[in-house]
Amino acid sequence: EDRYNVKETERKWQAAWESRQCFQASEDTSRPKYYVLEMFPYPSGRIHMGHVRNYTLGDVVARFKRAQGFNVLHPMGWDAFGLPAENAAIERGAHPGQWTYSNIDTMREQFKPMGLSIDWSREVATCRPEYYRHEQKMFLDFLKQGLAYRKESWVNWDPVDNTVLANEQVIDGRGWRTGALVERRKLSQWFLKITHYADDLLDALTGLDRWPEKVRTMQTNWIGKSEGARVQWAIAGRDGESIEVFTTRPDTLFGASFVAISAHHPLTTELAATNTALADFVAECDRMGTSEEAIETAEKKGYDTGLRVIHPLDPTWTVPVYVANFVLMDYGTGAVFGCPAHDQRDMDFARKYGLPVKAVVAPKGADADAFARDLESATEAFTDDGVAINSGDFNGLSVTDAKRAAIAKVESLGKGQGTIQFRLRDWGVSRQRYWGCPIPVIHCDECGVVPVPEDQLPVTLPEDVTFDAPGNPLARHPSWQFVKCPCCGKDARRETDTFDTFFESSWYFSRFCDPRNADSAYDRNKVDYWMPVDQYIGGVEHAVLHLLYSRFFTRALRDCGYLSASEPFAGLFTQGMICHETYKSAEGKWLDPSEIDRRDDGSLVKIDDGSTVTVGRSEKMSKSKKNVVDPNHIIDTYGADAARLFMLSDCPPDRDMDWSDAGIEGAWRYLHRLWRMAGDVASDANPADVPTDGASDAGKLVRLCHKTIADVSEDLERLRFNNAVARIRELTNAVQALKQTDAASQNAYRFGLEMVIRLLAPMTPHLSEELWAELRGADALLAETAWPTFDPALLVQDTVTLAVQVNGKLRGTLDMPKSAPQAEVEQAALAMDNVQTQIAGKTIRKVVVVPGKIVNVVAN
Ligand code: ANZ
Ligand code: ZN
């Protein structure tokens, strides 16, 4: 047999690992634990290359840590609720549950040939009542703790799908799926109080030193801490009434030229009741959607209410009050003062409505009057640092000092106070959807909102639902929602909203610690043993929502007594995407590689008509660009090891990688080479008896092995898998180059090859296992064998290379043992051919030796 039978071999070892339950985790407190997790997949129906990369990265970590002696938890589950299942139901008539479970079965079967070291006995699917009953209990606990509440709020409403959209689902003011113009609506919704932890979520980011800097920055910005002041502006002619604004620039108070309030400010609502023009303006604002993006890009518009407010620092000065489309009701106080000279938005607004522009900050050293005069007619605001001008007592102060002074001033006048404002909003978790976890409360006309008693959990989804009409199937189910009130026994209705699916993914990692627990989410001891996740791996697209919600959830669960950890993920790694060449026809249509033929000259043509095909840029694999490569086809053709190896070797794992035929074929050829090399091992070679000297080729190879163990261990520790592969390939070349001439070299050859196999095992577990069995017999699986150790003494290089000069000119180099005495070095240098010819006929005056560096022969 002279070919490696990939398929059969890979299946054989997968079966062996499974039957020995190699990857089943238990709470073994005698060993240090290591919890490695990849973001769990959505069961869309087919695995893609992104999955393969994600789970390969995690698998290498898991196998490496296991070999190092850690007690490893490496589980897998399914993020199984969500809209696509409902869309499939609408389009194909399949029940969302049926669609989801069958996808899970398909994808599980697609994952298995990858040879992942997963503890499948811990598998969970979030759509099962066994899972979501615990999050219903969590919600009730959050309610008790004041961490969940209900409030009326403005939402993005998709009038076609009849559902609330998250801000991220509104694109250019339209629903992401329907393309319908999104409306603003006021709805009673459930919220989780993430803002309760705003400060802590921000501060604790500094402790997450094994997280990518960019993710921490994104979370910092998302939490958006702003320091500033709330300032009251009394309404002229309305005794005792005032408008409170929030500002981060109290230093610019003297530059105010208007006050603007939100379209949903209570004062607006009051005025609009008797003012149809204003009511129309409010309606126009409502059509804009609530996303920040929509507000940012829309033209800034205002409506002059006719009211005026009195300046807090100068009672003789009043400014007009506008209702403006750019003022958000749920940030700060829903009201701002406008300072056109130092804020671009206010500047644009002032130019549009003819409002004054008064400079109150000037660049340091500038002529204040001239600067102010120029700004009066400018269209660009001055937003840089500077010193206060035209600001009474504050004049001459820096922006920072002027802010402080202004806050002290408004506080002393009783007109405001310094405050800290977060951009972070409480998390709205209500969705008007069927395929989600039912929110476990009942609405009673007498008793209000009544939590479902715990002994009645779980509240399960009804099976018999229809998807033939828009809106929430739960709300139109004939009987499901009609129940008796648990308090008074009168007729009542179930909540028909379900949780946002981020709810499930905010705690699944902790469920893996005790996934079959029926009584509670998990046993406290077990969860405290495993948590936090030591290494979490996933896409950077989750930098904010999922990762922030999970950090919040963990704190909330901690405070409800579920677990001890505050942070869910001690280490985070965000992997890059997988890209592939694209192909376009002469008419500019994307082509599938199967539609293309390669001619002998290398050019590409369309198979059906022979027309030219142009090769486009490499882009993220996507169906629409027809550049996806099917992982199962690859594994079928080349095997899992080759696919894994190529993914790991191509580039650093946080970078986007290019999938190529050449790459996967190269990996495949390398693995075959290893397989053939195993055939060259002498039958009586003894890897326990190898030379370690720094002089013989065999000894040098053994030393290189030790060095490679050290370097590869370090690379794997830091997830630099491509470096690790490169080093192992170098070692492979060195092993192959060793001539097996005697027992010592035969032993060294075997030692070297075995080391290659063991170092590769986390990456190419099947072939490594196969060759290990071939060389070592069937007594121990490599999956159960400890990671190789190195002898630090053998890493020390004990020869040095010296530059040899004659009269200051380089004439050659000399390798000498580090310990060689000076006289020996001199002798060796003088004996060199090139030195001999240079000094021929001359007298040697002096030989200077700089130890470890240079030998200089002075002769004339
Ligand atoms: C006066 C001022 C003068 C402002 C100036 C800025 C520059 P961040 O950093 O995001 O916290 N603002 C306050 N509440 C708002 C709301 N509900 N909707 C829209 N804008 C609002 O921004 C705070 C600044 O955004 C505040 O400071 C306020 O404008 C505006 F030269 O007050 B500023
Ligand atoms: Zn009641």
Tab-separated table of N, CA and C and ligand atoms in Angstrom, residues 226 246-249 252 326-328 331 334-337 339 342-343 345, ligand 1:
chain	number	residue	atom	x	y	z
A	226	SER	N	-19.965	59.981	29.179
A	226	SER	CA	-19.736	61.408	28.958
A	226	SER	C	-19.870	62.158	30.269
A	246	PHE	N	-28.889	68.525	28.778
A	246	PHE	CA	-27.622	67.873	29.137
A	246	PHE	C	-26.551	68.370	28.173
A	247	THR	N	-25.411	68.720	28.746
A	247	THR	CA	-24.316	69.193	27.900
A	247	THR	C	-22.976	68.637	28.373
A	248	THR	N	-22.099	68.349	27.417
A	248	THR	CA	-20.735	67.977	27.781
A	248	THR	C	-19.826	69.207	27.679
A	249	ARG	N	-20.408	70.320	27.251
A	249	ARG	CA	-19.595	71.532	27.093
A	249	ARG	C	-20.189	72.700	27.868
A	252	THR	N	-19.216	76.296	27.243
A	252	THR	CA	-19.675	77.111	26.112
A	252	THR	C	-21.035	77.758	26.363
A	326	PHE	N	-32.995	66.207	15.519
A	326	PHE	CA	-31.751	65.519	15.891
A	326	PHE	C	-31.611	65.306	17.387
A	327	VAL	N	-32.586	65.758	18.152
A	327	VAL	CA	-32.484	65.565	19.602
A	327	VAL	C	-33.219	64.275	19.992
A	328	LEU	N	-32.461	63.354	20.575
A	328	LEU	CA	-33.032	62.054	20.976
A	328	LEU	C	-33.719	62.203	22.324
A	331	TYR	N	-31.722	60.157	25.349
A	331	TYR	CA	-30.343	60.443	25.752
A	331	TYR	C	-30.345	61.714	26.586
A	334	GLY	N	-33.205	64.788	26.801
A	334	GLY	CA	-34.079	64.999	25.644
A	334	GLY	C	-34.112	66.462	25.233
A	335	ALA	N	-33.149	67.225	25.732
A	335	ALA	CA	-33.091	68.646	25.393
A	335	ALA	C	-31.637	69.101	25.392
A	336	VAL	N	-31.319	70.047	24.504
A	336	VAL	CA	-29.940	70.539	24.432
A	336	VAL	C	-29.953	72.058	24.310
A	337	PHE	N	-28.824	72.667	24.663
A	337	PHE	CA	-28.673	74.061	24.220
A	337	PHE	C	-27.723	74.028	23.038
A	339	CYS	N	-24.864	75.583	20.634
A	339	CYS	CA	-23.769	76.550	20.613
A	339	CYS	C	-23.108	76.464	19.239
A	342	HIS	N	-19.243	76.283	18.305
A	342	HIS	CA	-18.353	75.191	18.718
A	342	HIS	C	-18.940	73.797	18.538
A	343	ASP	N	-19.984	73.711	17.742
A	343	ASP	CA	-20.557	72.405	17.436
A	343	ASP	C	-21.076	72.463	16.004
A	345	ARG	N	-23.065	70.569	14.222
A	345	ARG	CA	-24.499	70.365	14.025
A	345	ARG	C	-25.264	71.653	14.356
B	1	ANZ	C1	-23.893	72.137	24.292
B	1	ANZ	C2	-22.739	71.917	23.448
B	1	ANZ	C3	-21.825	72.849	22.977
B	1	ANZ	C4	-22.573	70.598	23.134
B	1	ANZ	C5	-20.794	72.425	22.194
B	1	ANZ	C6	-21.563	70.107	22.343
B	1	ANZ	C7	-20.681	71.048	21.874
B	1	ANZ	P1	-21.949	63.065	23.936
B	1	ANZ	O1	-20.473	63.264	23.855
B	1	ANZ	O2	-22.465	62.078	22.957
B	1	ANZ	O3	-22.415	62.795	25.337
B	1	ANZ	N1	-26.804	66.333	23.302
B	1	ANZ	C8	-27.153	66.158	24.588
B	1	ANZ	N2	-28.287	65.451	24.684
B	1	ANZ	C9	-28.655	65.158	23.437
B	1	ANZ	C10	-29.769	64.472	22.896
B	1	ANZ	N3	-30.700	63.921	23.691
B	1	ANZ	N4	-29.867	64.354	21.556
B	1	ANZ	C11	-28.930	64.919	20.765
B	1	ANZ	N5	-27.875	65.595	21.214
B	1	ANZ	C12	-27.726	65.730	22.552
B	1	ANZ	O4	-22.625	64.448	23.456
B	1	ANZ	C13	-23.156	65.342	24.348
B	1	ANZ	C14	-23.539	66.576	23.568
B	1	ANZ	O5	-24.562	66.198	22.632
B	1	ANZ	C15	-24.132	67.603	24.476
B	1	ANZ	O6	-23.239	68.709	24.665
B	1	ANZ	C16	-25.260	68.197	23.651
B	1	ANZ	O7	-24.676	69.264	22.952
B	1	ANZ	C17	-25.658	67.076	22.744
B	1	ANZ	F1	-19.913	73.300	21.751
B	1	ANZ	O8	-24.283	70.821	24.697
B	1	ANZ	B1	-23.682	69.826	23.822
